[in-house]
Amino acid sequence: MRHTRFAVIAILIAAVSVGACGKKKPPVARPLPPPPAPTTPSTTATRPPAPPEPVPETSAIPPEPTIKDDPMAGDLDTINKNSPFQPVFFALDSYEVDGGGQQALTTNAGILKKYPTWIITIEGHCDERGTAEYNLALGEKRALAAKTYLVSLGVPADRVRTVSYGKEFPFDPGHDEGAWSKNRRAHFVVTSK
Amino acid sequence: MTRTVFSLAAIAALSSLSLLGQQPPAGQPAQPPQNPDINLVITGPGGPPKLAITPFVAVSNDAETVAAAKTIGDVLYDDINYEREYYMIGKDAIATIPRSSSIDEVPLDRWKELNADGLIVGSVQKTGSGILVRMRMIRVSNGQTVLGKEYSGSIANPRQYAHTISDEIFMQQLTLRGVARTKLAFTSDRDAERMLSPENRDIKEIYFADYDGANARRVTVSKTLNVAPAWSPDGQALAYSSWRPAGQFGTFQDVIISYIYKGVRQTPANGSPDKQNYLPAWSPDGTKVAFTLSQGGNQEIYVMNKDGSGLRRLTNNPDIDTSPTWSPTGTQIAWVSGRSGNPQVYIMNADGTGQRKLTNESWADRPTWSRGVFNEIAYAARTGAGFDIKIYSFSTGQTMNVTDGIGSNESPAFSPNGRHLAFVSTRNGKAQIFTIDRDGKNLRQITREGNNGYPNWSQ
C-alpha cells in the first residue's frame, strides 16, 4: 500500500519536472497529494482497510507515456520491489549455472544494457540442507558464477558486485523441495542507478 | 600448601594435553587425573559420590536475600549436576530433612540415612554494601569440612556466586575445570523485527549469555548481518563477521574484534569490492586469527595477527576453503574444503604444510578441536535429510555420533574442558542453541527466542 503511494508520487514528480522543463514555464506550485500519513504497524493492523486513495485532482500535463509505463523510473526500493531481473536457481550443493540460469542471465544482461548507469549486487543464497558456515562460501560461489556469465555476455565487471548471505535469509521459509529450490539462488538487487 | 599441590596437578594435566595435541597416543585417559590429596576428596563406596545440595539459608528474612539464597542453591544444583560426577540426591529427599537456620548446624545422622557421601550447605547474609555468601562442603561420614569459602559482593547477579562455587568444587575435588563461569556467544535474529527498517530488511546480531543461557546480552548494534562470534582465549573479546552495506560499491564482509567490556572495536580485516572476510578463529595464545578470505570469489584460509598485520595465506586451491579451527597447542589447523567434490574436514600444520583429509562424509563442516583431555574434533555431518554432530577421535581413529537424527544439528563448539558441545538444532522448531555431552547425554536447550546460530564457547 505504502509502496503504491510512493510510486504514484514519484511518477507525478517526474511528470511535473519533465513538463516544467519542456514548456519552460515559470515554476508554479502545483497541487500534490499530501504525503502518506505516518502509520505505525500496530495502527494499520487494527484499523479496517483504508478506502482507496482519491485520484489527485490535477490539471497538470499528463505524464509522458514512457515514464508512466516504466516502473524503473522510481527509487531503488521501488525498482527492487518490482525487480525486472530474473533470479538464477541452482541445483543442490552446486554453483554451476545451468541452461535455465543462462536464459535468466541473458535477460538480465539485456536489462543492464538498457539501463547503462545501473550498478547491481548479486546476492548468493543457499537452502537449509547445507551447513551455515559452508553455505557462506557456497553462496559466494553462486553469486560469482552468475557474475562471470554476465560478464561473458558483455556486462562490464565493475557494474556487478557480489555478496553471499548463505542460508541466513531464505526466500521461502518452508522445509520442502519447493521451498529449497527457491532458496538456492542468485538474487539481483540494484544498488545504484 | 594444598593449593600449590592442586596447581601443580593442573599444570601436569595441561602438559600431558599438549603432548596429546602433537602425537596421539594409543590409549586415551578415560577420566581426568585424580586429586593426589585424597583426604579432602569425597568419594563414594564403589560408584559416584552421592551429593546433597541443601537450600541456601537466608540469614535475614527480606525478600531480596531470600530470593538470592534460593537462586544460588538452585543454580549450584544445576551447575554441579552438569558435569555428571556426582549422584545428585533429589530435592524431594532433601526436603524431608528439616532446614537448618545456620550452616554450622548440620544433622549428620539424617544425611547418613539418605546415604549421602557429601553435603553442600550455604548461607546468604546482607551486608552494608551487598551480600556475604558462605558455603561448606562436608564429608557426611565424619562431618569434616573439605572445602569452605566466603564470598562478598553485589547482589545484582546471585547466579555468579553459584557458578564460582561450582567451579571451585570441581577444581578442588576432581582437578576438573568446570564450565559454570564460561559464556556462550551466538548469532540471533531475536531483536530483528523491532529493528527492521526499509533499508535493512534482514538483521542478525551477536549475543552472549552464561553457559546455561541466563543473562543474554546483545553485543552488536550494526543492524546488518553479523555471524560467527569467536571468543578470544582470555574471554575479553569477540571476533565475528559483519556485513557492511556500501551503496554502489556493494556489501562488504569485515572481520571485527569487539573488546566487549571496554567498548572498543577494531576491524583487522576490511572487506572491499574484491575481498570478503569471514569465520574468524583465535589461535590458542590469543595473538593470531585464522579466517576465510575470499579474493575474487576464491575462498582461502589465511592467518593474521589480531591487529590485521602479518597476513599470510595457508591454502591455495580454486575450490572452497573455509571454517578454520586451531588445535589446542596452536600447531595445527583443521578446516573445511570442497576440493574433493563435497565439503570435508582437513587438517594441516599452522604454516599450511602437511594438508590431509580427515573425514569421508557426504557433507562435513564446522570442525571444533577439543581443548580438553580428549584429543578429538567434532563436526557436523549430513545424515539423511539433516545433519548430526559427530566426533572424530585421534586416539582411536574412530568416529562416534553425538546427536541422533532428531531435527538438524550443526555448528558444534567444544566447551573448554572438552566434555560438552554447544550446537544448533531445529529439533524444537526454530533454530536454537543446545548443549550436549560428548557421549550424547545431558541435552539442554540454551536459547528460546528467535532463530539462533553459530555458537561459540568461551575458554
XYZ file of C-alpha atoms in Angstrom:
652
model
C 0.000 0.000 0.000
C 2.700 2.438 1.016
C 4.823 1.450 -1.935
C 1.943 2.135 -4.336
C 1.517 5.580 -2.908
C 5.197 6.336 -3.234
C 5.129 5.174 -6.829
C 2.222 7.479 -7.630
C 4.029 10.406 -6.066
C 7.257 9.540 -7.838
C 5.519 9.433 -11.216
C 3.779 12.721 -10.532
C 7.011 14.415 -9.517
C 8.733 13.046 -12.597
C 5.852 14.178 -14.816
C 5.817 17.626 -13.295
C 9.525 18.169 -13.685
C 9.574 16.874 -17.262
C 6.605 19.076 -18.110
C 8.206 22.082 -16.491
C 11.422 21.617 -18.428
C 9.686 21.056 -21.737
C 7.496 24.142 -21.697
C 9.935 26.420 -19.863
C 7.115 27.661 -17.677
C 7.943 29.619 -14.576
C 7.867 27.373 -11.563
C 4.365 27.223 -10.226
C 3.363 25.424 -7.104
C 1.246 22.560 -8.247
C -1.200 20.661 -6.143
C 0.377 17.446 -4.958
C -1.332 14.817 -2.895
C -0.473 15.075 0.770
C 2.332 12.806 1.889
C 1.116 9.489 3.195
C 0.150 9.782 6.814
C 2.770 8.202 9.011
C 1.306 4.975 10.222
C 2.709 2.512 12.663
C 2.278 -1.188 12.042
C 0.071 -1.542 15.101
C -2.464 1.041 13.976
C -2.652 -0.323 10.450
C -3.175 -3.768 11.866
C -6.170 -2.784 13.970
C -7.822 -0.365 11.555
C -10.186 -1.530 8.841
C -8.675 -1.277 5.364
C -8.436 2.327 4.261
C -10.651 3.413 1.366
C -8.827 3.778 -1.946
C -6.832 6.965 -2.261
C -8.725 9.609 -4.222
C -7.083 10.198 -7.558
C -5.320 13.505 -7.110
C -7.189 16.182 -8.988
C -4.789 17.878 -11.302
C -4.800 19.930 -14.415
C -1.124 19.301 -14.937
C 0.250 17.969 -18.181
C -0.438 14.250 -18.378
C 2.639 12.166 -17.642
C 4.773 11.051 -20.550
C 3.726 7.556 -21.556
C 7.296 6.250 -21.405
C 7.614 7.332 -17.804
C 4.169 6.124 -16.837
C 4.867 2.671 -18.256
C 8.312 2.402 -16.740
C 8.407 1.413 -13.080
C 12.186 1.636 -13.375
C 11.943 5.415 -13.024
C 11.257 5.110 -9.294
C 13.715 4.964 -6.442
C 15.856 1.904 -5.740
C 13.333 0.415 -3.325
C 10.597 0.652 -5.952
C 12.801 -0.850 -8.634
C 13.902 -3.718 -6.423
C 10.362 -4.371 -5.256
C 9.250 -4.743 -8.887
C 12.587 -6.197 -9.905
C 12.929 -6.718 -13.651
C 15.773 -9.176 -13.025
C 15.263 -12.889 -13.053
C 16.849 -14.940 -10.281
C 19.199 -17.757 -11.191
C 18.427 -21.064 -9.488
C 20.946 -23.766 -8.635
C 20.990 -27.495 -8.006
C 21.711 -28.881 -4.537
C 25.355 -28.310 -3.434
C 26.105 -26.781 -6.866
C 27.231 -23.390 -8.101
C 27.029 -24.286 -11.791
C 24.830 -22.036 -13.976
C 22.568 -24.402 -15.939
C 20.505 -23.773 -19.087
C 17.675 -22.063 -17.218
C 20.187 -19.895 -15.403
C 21.849 -18.907 -18.680
C 18.471 -17.803 -20.071
C 17.773 -15.713 -16.979
C 21.213 -14.132 -17.189
C 20.769 -13.316 -20.883
C 17.568 -11.465 -19.944
C 19.358 -9.711 -17.093
C 22.254 -8.675 -19.338
C 19.693 -7.083 -21.692
C 18.247 -5.055 -18.825
C 21.693 -3.876 -17.792
C 22.329 -2.737 -21.384
C 19.025 -0.852 -21.355
C 19.956 0.936 -18.125
C 23.661 1.558 -18.591
C 24.103 3.516 -15.357
C 22.779 0.808 -13.080
C 25.101 -0.998 -10.730
C 23.858 -4.235 -9.274
C 24.743 -6.551 -6.406
C 24.204 -10.256 -6.915
C 23.307 -11.946 -3.641
C 24.138 -15.641 -3.385
C 21.692 -17.668 -1.303
C 21.547 -21.320 -0.210
C 18.969 -23.700 1.188
C 18.889 -25.151 4.685
C 20.181 -28.522 3.562
C 23.718 -27.179 3.739
C 25.513 -26.048 6.888
C 25.557 -22.365 7.812
C 29.324 -21.901 7.613
C 29.989 -23.656 4.296
C 26.920 -22.029 2.766
C 28.537 -18.607 3.218
C 31.196 -19.717 0.761
C 28.799 -21.627 -1.493
C 26.532 -18.576 -1.820
C 29.549 -16.519 -2.769
C 30.490 -19.022 -5.482
C 26.912 -18.892 -6.809
C 26.901 -15.086 -6.967
C 30.288 -15.151 -8.653
C 29.189 -17.774 -11.193
C 26.248 -15.551 -12.163
C 28.544 -12.539 -12.429
C 31.065 -14.401 -14.565
C 28.329 -15.379 -17.016
C 27.007 -11.799 -17.162
C 30.497 -10.518 -17.888
C 30.848 -13.089 -20.665
C 27.726 -11.513 -22.203
C 29.437 -8.130 -22.306
C 28.373 -6.580 -18.991
C 31.307 -4.613 -17.524
C 32.607 -6.375 -14.404
C 32.678 -3.151 -12.394
C 28.900 -2.822 -12.668
C 28.349 -6.106 -10.829
C 29.105 -6.653 -7.117
C 28.656 -9.955 -5.318
C 27.869 -10.903 -1.740
C 26.766 -14.094 -0.030
C 24.081 -14.489 2.604
C 24.487 -18.253 2.857
C 21.273 -19.691 4.249
C 20.685 -16.766 6.619
C 17.728 -15.198 4.804
C 15.667 -17.810 2.936
C 13.071 -16.516 0.449
C 10.704 -19.325 1.336
C 10.723 -20.406 4.987
C 9.298 -23.831 4.134
C 11.074 -27.127 4.715
C 10.420 -28.983 1.449
C 11.953 -29.121 -2.006
C 9.505 -26.456 -3.209
C 10.994 -24.016 -0.714
C 14.574 -25.250 -1.037
C 14.621 -24.859 -4.828
C 13.579 -21.205 -4.437
C 16.222 -20.589 -1.803
C 19.173 -21.884 -3.865
C 19.529 -18.757 -5.934
C 21.462 -15.760 -7.148
C 19.258 -12.760 -6.423
C 19.715 -9.412 -8.206
C 19.496 -6.065 -6.423
C 20.042 -2.625 -7.989
C 22.368 -0.734 -5.646
C 22.933 2.407 -7.740
C 21.209 3.971 -10.755
C 50.129 -25.553 50.730
C 47.362 -27.744 49.410
C 46.629 -25.028 46.836
C 50.147 -25.395 45.465
C 49.705 -29.108 45.100
C 46.466 -28.619 43.181
C 48.032 -26.058 40.862
C 50.876 -28.407 40.094
C 48.404 -31.163 39.326
C 46.549 -28.848 36.966
C 49.774 -27.897 35.199
C 50.705 -31.543 34.888
C 47.320 -32.226 33.305
C 47.817 -29.377 30.857
C 51.294 -30.554 29.887
C 50.092 -34.031 29.059
C 47.362 -32.412 26.992
C 49.946 -30.516 24.941
C 51.681 -33.776 24.163
C 48.405 -35.312 23.057
C 47.939 -32.496 20.576
C 51.196 -33.364 18.860
C 51.320 -37.135 18.948
C 48.105 -39.026 19.508
C 48.982 -41.912 21.815
C 47.383 -45.295 21.502
C 45.385 -45.089 24.710
C 43.085 -42.364 25.955
C 42.615 -41.220 29.523
C 39.085 -42.219 30.444
C 38.895 -39.933 33.466
C 40.572 -36.690 34.446
C 43.566 -37.168 36.759
C 42.687 -37.847 40.367
C 43.457 -35.303 43.002
C 46.529 -36.515 44.905
C 45.302 -35.150 48.258
C 42.817 -37.909 48.921
C 41.959 -36.711 52.408
C 39.889 -33.819 51.121
C 38.202 -35.654 48.286
C 34.716 -37.008 48.864
C 34.356 -40.442 47.320
C 31.519 -42.905 47.065
C 31.651 -46.580 48.005
C 32.039 -48.076 44.520
C 30.097 -45.583 42.418
C 29.989 -41.829 42.048
C 29.702 -39.995 45.390
C 26.152 -39.213 46.492
C 25.833 -35.498 46.979
C 23.121 -33.421 48.646
C 22.935 -29.713 47.892
C 20.768 -28.127 50.534
C 18.796 -24.921 50.022
C 20.967 -21.957 50.984
C 19.971 -20.320 54.250
C 18.800 -16.713 54.091
C 20.190 -15.160 57.251
C 17.678 -12.300 57.115
C 14.059 -12.564 56.035
C 13.898 -9.747 53.484
C 12.680 -10.722 50.018
C 15.940 -9.868 48.270
C 18.069 -12.081 50.485
C 15.545 -14.920 50.380
C 15.431 -14.730 46.571
C 19.237 -14.634 46.285
C 19.574 -17.660 48.591
C 17.056 -19.639 46.560
C 18.748 -18.712 43.260
C 22.214 -19.666 44.484
C 21.056 -23.052 45.779
C 19.099 -23.880 42.614
C 21.811 -22.758 40.199
C 24.504 -24.590 42.179
C 22.476 -27.807 41.886
C 22.298 -27.387 38.088
C 25.986 -26.454 37.844
C 27.181 -29.468 39.842
C 24.755 -31.807 38.103
C 26.030 -30.632 34.703
C 29.383 -32.442 34.953
C 27.752 -35.767 35.940
C 30.463 -36.517 38.504
C 28.053 -36.960 41.422
C 24.897 -38.886 42.065
C 22.621 -35.990 42.956
C 20.265 -36.665 45.834
C 16.825 -35.459 44.753
C 15.288 -32.262 46.001
C 12.274 -34.178 47.360
C 14.502 -36.322 49.551
C 16.433 -33.274 50.692
C 13.162 -31.569 51.647
C 12.403 -34.355 54.176
C 15.244 -33.095 56.364
C 14.390 -30.034 58.431
C 16.070 -26.880 57.180
C 18.786 -25.518 59.409
C 18.883 -21.898 60.408
C 22.678 -21.898 60.163
C 25.289 -23.734 58.121
C 27.018 -24.684 61.355
C 24.156 -26.929 62.464
C 24.130 -29.970 60.224
C 22.125 -33.075 61.231
C 24.725 -35.574 60.017
C 22.723 -38.595 61.170
C 19.792 -37.611 58.993
C 22.048 -37.193 55.953
C 23.603 -40.594 56.656
C 20.108 -42.069 56.497
C 19.874 -40.722 52.949
C 23.222 -42.376 52.175
C 24.761 -39.019 51.334
C 28.546 -39.088 50.967
C 28.852 -35.333 50.609
C 26.793 -32.357 51.581
C 26.884 -28.760 50.457
C 25.419 -26.155 52.760
C 25.446 -22.404 52.383
C 24.050 -19.121 53.572
C 23.390 -15.635 52.277
C 23.660 -12.620 54.547
C 23.015 -8.994 53.721
C 25.907 -6.626 54.371
C 26.244 -2.863 54.137
C 27.353 -2.982 50.521
C 25.824 -6.211 49.219
C 25.799 -9.819 50.365
C 28.079 -12.284 52.090
C 27.773 -15.834 50.733
C 29.234 -18.707 52.758
C 29.443 -22.336 51.715
C 30.773 -25.556 53.189
C 31.254 -28.895 51.526
C 31.077 -31.586 54.176
C 32.007 -35.258 54.267
C 28.967 -36.852 55.848
C 30.798 -39.865 57.367
C 32.831 -37.738 59.797
C 31.480 -34.203 59.470
C 34.765 -32.891 58.089
C 34.579 -29.686 56.077
C 36.555 -30.484 52.920
C 36.005 -27.064 51.356
C 34.830 -23.837 52.967
C 34.530 -20.494 51.210
C 33.208 -16.994 51.759
C 32.396 -14.510 49.050
C 31.190 -10.951 49.381
C 29.973 -8.647 46.657
C 26.977 -7.234 44.840
C 23.546 -8.840 44.982
C 22.919 -7.913 41.327
C 23.731 -11.360 39.895
C 23.410 -14.100 42.555
C 23.893 -16.810 39.873
C 27.544 -15.853 39.612
C 28.188 -16.925 43.246
C 26.795 -20.373 42.454
C 28.926 -20.610 39.287
C 32.054 -19.668 41.226
C 31.330 -22.186 43.999
C 30.719 -24.922 41.419
C 33.967 -24.245 39.559
C 35.937 -24.218 42.831
C 34.398 -27.513 43.977
C 35.276 -29.280 40.710
C 38.818 -27.924 40.751
C 39.434 -28.845 44.398
C 37.683 -32.230 44.389
C 38.487 -33.521 40.900
C 41.095 -31.194 39.382
C 38.450 -30.581 36.769
C 37.916 -27.280 35.005
C 34.214 -26.629 35.411
C 32.341 -24.552 32.859
C 29.933 -22.730 35.174
C 31.566 -19.336 34.652
C 32.033 -19.742 30.897
C 29.923 -17.932 28.298
C 28.271 -18.836 25.043
C 28.301 -16.348 22.167
C 25.914 -16.802 19.241
C 24.035 -15.096 16.415
C 20.325 -14.340 16.716
C 17.518 -12.538 14.905
C 15.520 -12.215 18.169
C 15.511 -8.394 18.031
C 15.319 -8.090 14.242
C 11.601 -7.402 13.938
C 11.853 -4.471 16.293
C 14.836 -3.040 14.406
C 13.734 -3.681 10.838
C 13.632 -0.704 8.536
C 13.143 -0.375 4.770
C 16.896 -0.199 4.147
C 17.639 -3.144 6.413
C 15.312 -5.950 5.589
C 17.478 -8.536 7.283
C 19.183 -8.231 10.627
C 21.077 -10.687 12.790
C 23.192 -9.549 15.715
C 25.780 -11.116 18.049
C 24.768 -12.009 21.609
C 26.364 -13.765 24.541
C 24.949 -15.457 27.615
C 26.082 -17.517 30.582
C 26.800 -21.163 29.705
C 23.279 -22.063 30.885
C 21.590 -19.380 28.752
C 20.936 -16.889 31.539
C 21.864 -13.206 31.277
C 21.742 -12.974 27.469
C 23.105 -9.655 26.194
C 23.427 -8.139 22.736
C 26.920 -7.165 21.586
C 26.460 -5.682 18.108
C 24.211 -2.806 17.061
C 25.036 -2.647 13.372
C 21.538 -3.558 12.091
C 23.060 -5.764 9.404
C 24.070 -9.410 9.268
C 26.576 -10.423 11.957
C 27.581 -14.058 12.398
C 30.130 -16.485 13.776
C 31.386 -14.897 17.001
C 34.612 -16.369 18.413
C 35.844 -15.762 21.976
C 39.411 -14.623 22.474
C 41.184 -17.089 24.799
C 41.118 -14.543 27.651
C 37.340 -14.077 27.266
C 37.668 -10.316 26.821
C 36.939 -10.027 23.101
C 34.717 -11.465 20.401
C 35.849 -11.712 16.798
C 32.990 -12.022 14.301
C 31.952 -11.500 10.683
C 29.919 -8.414 9.874
C 28.224 -7.422 6.592
C 28.653 -3.721 5.763
C 26.451 -2.171 3.039
C 28.470 0.292 0.952
C 25.919 1.512 -1.586
C 27.063 1.257 -5.176
C 30.285 -0.425 -4.055
C 28.359 -3.450 -2.864
C 28.246 -5.103 0.538
C 31.463 -5.942 2.337
C 32.207 -8.601 4.914
C 34.591 -7.476 7.657
C 36.204 -9.439 10.453
C 35.674 -7.280 13.533
C 37.149 -7.718 17.007
C 34.993 -6.257 19.759
C 36.518 -5.836 23.236
C 33.147 -6.233 24.869
C 33.959 -4.969 28.364
C 35.884 -1.919 27.137
C 33.509 -0.964 24.339
C 36.370 -0.859 21.835
C 36.033 -2.229 18.301
C 38.712 -2.934 15.731
C 38.479 -4.177 12.160
C 41.604 -6.216 11.383
C 40.199 -7.442 8.033
C 38.272 -4.907 5.968
C 36.046 -6.015 3.117
C 36.325 -4.342 -0.286
C 34.722 -4.888 -3.717
C 37.166 -7.724 -4.285
C 37.724 -9.060 -0.755
C 35.356 -10.654 1.729
C 36.428 -11.811 5.197
C 34.605 -14.212 7.488
C 34.617 -17.022 10.081
C 37.452 -15.879 12.371
C 39.125 -18.334 14.809
C 41.595 -17.248 17.527
C 44.905 -19.014 17.968
C 45.118 -20.553 21.466
C 47.692 -17.949 22.555
C 45.359 -15.127 21.532
C 47.848 -13.413 19.213
C 46.555 -14.522 15.806
C 43.281 -15.040 13.969
C 42.699 -17.620 11.233
C 39.806 -16.783 8.895
C 38.347 -17.185 5.435
C 39.461 -14.537 2.965
C 37.763 -14.600 -0.379
C 39.590 -12.722 -3.078
C 37.637 -12.518 -6.313
C 35.353 -15.271 -5.032
C 38.088 -17.784 -4.230
C 37.984 -18.610 -0.536
C 41.262 -19.494 1.177
C 42.357 -19.891 4.789
C 44.526 -17.009 5.968
C 46.162 -16.159 9.291
C 46.767 -12.611 10.515
C 47.924 -11.019 13.721
C 44.964 -9.766 15.722
C 45.716 -6.185 14.635
C 45.461 -7.207 10.965
C 49.203 -7.212 10.260
C 51.249 -10.174 9.048
C 48.589 -11.551 6.691
C 49.573 -14.979 5.399
C 47.785 -17.452 3.123
C 47.718 -21.112 4.187
C 45.685 -22.815 1.444
C 45.838 -22.451 -2.326
C 43.041 -24.229 -4.135
C 40.388 -22.941 -6.561
C 37.607 -24.683 -4.639
C 36.112 -23.590 -1.320
C 38.377 -23.485 1.756
C 36.695 -22.181 4.908
C 35.693 -22.839 8.567
C 39.121 -22.912 10.295
C 39.733 -24.075 13.890
C 43.039 -24.373 15.796
C 44.470 -27.381 17.598
C 44.848 -26.889 21.384
C 48.559 -26.166 21.056
C 48.217 -23.917 18.025
C 50.478 -26.084 15.881
C 47.725 -27.340 13.571
C 44.564 -26.019 11.933
C 41.511 -28.002 10.861
C 39.290 -26.535 8.172
C 36.769 -27.467 5.505
C 37.477 -27.794 1.810
C 35.324 -28.672 -1.174
C 38.372 -29.776 -3.192
C 37.366 -33.446 -3.218
C 33.892 -32.694 -4.589
C 31.931 -32.189 -1.388
C 32.787 -30.441 1.871
C 35.171 -32.439 4.085
C 37.241 -31.658 7.171
C 41.003 -31.404 6.538
C 43.926 -30.722 8.838
C 47.268 -29.019 8.201
C 50.194 -27.600 10.098
C 49.741 -23.988 11.152
C 52.127 -22.904 8.356
C 49.940 -24.565 5.698
C 52.124 -27.648 5.128
C 51.049 -31.273 5.568
C 47.458 -30.905 4.360
C 45.388 -34.070 4.645
C 41.749 -35.117 4.569
C 40.171 -36.265 7.823
C 36.508 -37.093 7.066
C 34.613 -39.137 4.497
C 31.097 -37.773 4.824
C 28.666 -36.644 2.153
C 28.991 -33.176 3.721
C 31.125 -32.202 6.739
C 31.509 -28.698 8.179
C 32.482 -26.554 11.145
C 35.220 -28.582 12.849
C 35.869 -27.712 16.500
C 39.052 -29.051 18.121
C 38.693 -30.167 21.718
C 40.853 -28.293 24.187
C 40.138 -30.828 26.916
C 41.880 -34.085 27.737
C 40.178 -35.834 24.837
C 42.129 -35.483 21.608
C 39.277 -35.151 19.161
C 37.486 -32.989 16.609
C 33.714 -32.555 16.445
C 31.939 -31.519 13.255
C 28.527 -31.506 11.581
C 27.885 -34.313 9.080
C 24.985 -34.795 6.706
C 22.992 -37.838 7.805
C 19.920 -38.265 5.651
C 17.766 -35.159 5.369
C 19.589 -33.131 8.005
C 22.870 -33.000 9.906
C 24.174 -34.606 13.063
C 27.112 -33.824 15.304
C 29.935 -36.370 15.140
C 33.257 -36.678 16.930
C 36.451 -37.995 15.378
C 38.954 -39.304 17.923
C 42.653 -39.084 17.025
C 43.385 -41.626 19.730
C 41.204 -44.378 18.314
C 40.754 -43.235 14.711
C 37.035 -43.841 15.262
C 34.063 -41.565 14.639
C 31.126 -41.520 17.023
C 27.696 -39.920 16.805
C 26.713 -37.320 19.363
C 23.215 -36.423 18.141
C 20.669 -38.888 16.955
C 18.860 -37.650 13.846
C 16.214 -35.588 15.643
C 15.943 -32.289 13.779
C 19.000 -30.959 12.011
C 22.057 -30.436 14.194
C 25.072 -28.367 13.203
C 27.739 -25.803 14.140
C 29.291 -27.652 17.113
C 31.610 -25.811 19.530
C 33.518 -27.581 22.318
C 33.446 -26.416 25.916
C 36.913 -25.577 27.305
C 37.080 -28.847 29.275
C 36.171 -30.869 26.182
C 33.243 -32.606 27.882
C 30.383 -30.671 26.286
C 29.384 -29.268 22.924
C 27.193 -26.310 22.079
C 25.376 -26.720 18.759
C 22.386 -25.547 16.743
C 19.323 -27.734 16.423
C 15.912 -27.449 14.777
C 14.527 -30.318 16.909
C 12.032 -27.994 18.624
C 11.120 -25.918 15.566
C 13.184 -22.778 15.083
C 16.971 -22.984 15.173
C 18.050 -22.913 18.836
C 21.330 -23.349 20.704
C 21.632 -26.524 22.783
C 24.422 -28.103 24.782
C 25.092 -31.823 24.974
C 27.818 -34.027 26.428
C 30.290 -35.670 24.100
C 28.653 -39.053 24.747
C 25.277 -37.738 23.524
C 23.734 -37.375 27.002
C 22.743 -34.343 29.080
C 20.959 -32.341 26.370
C 19.978 -28.822 27.452
C 18.253 -26.083 25.486
C 20.041 -22.746 25.902
C 18.133 -20.255 23.713
C 14.375 -19.908 23.248
C 13.869 -16.634 21.367
C 14.072 -16.129 17.593
C 16.402 -18.078 15.302
C 19.894 -18.660 16.655
C 23.143 -19.934 15.206
C 26.954 -20.109 15.248
C 27.506 -20.850 18.969
C 30.989 -20.400 20.399
C 32.085 -21.380 23.917
C 34.414 -19.096 25.874
C 37.647 -20.637 27.118
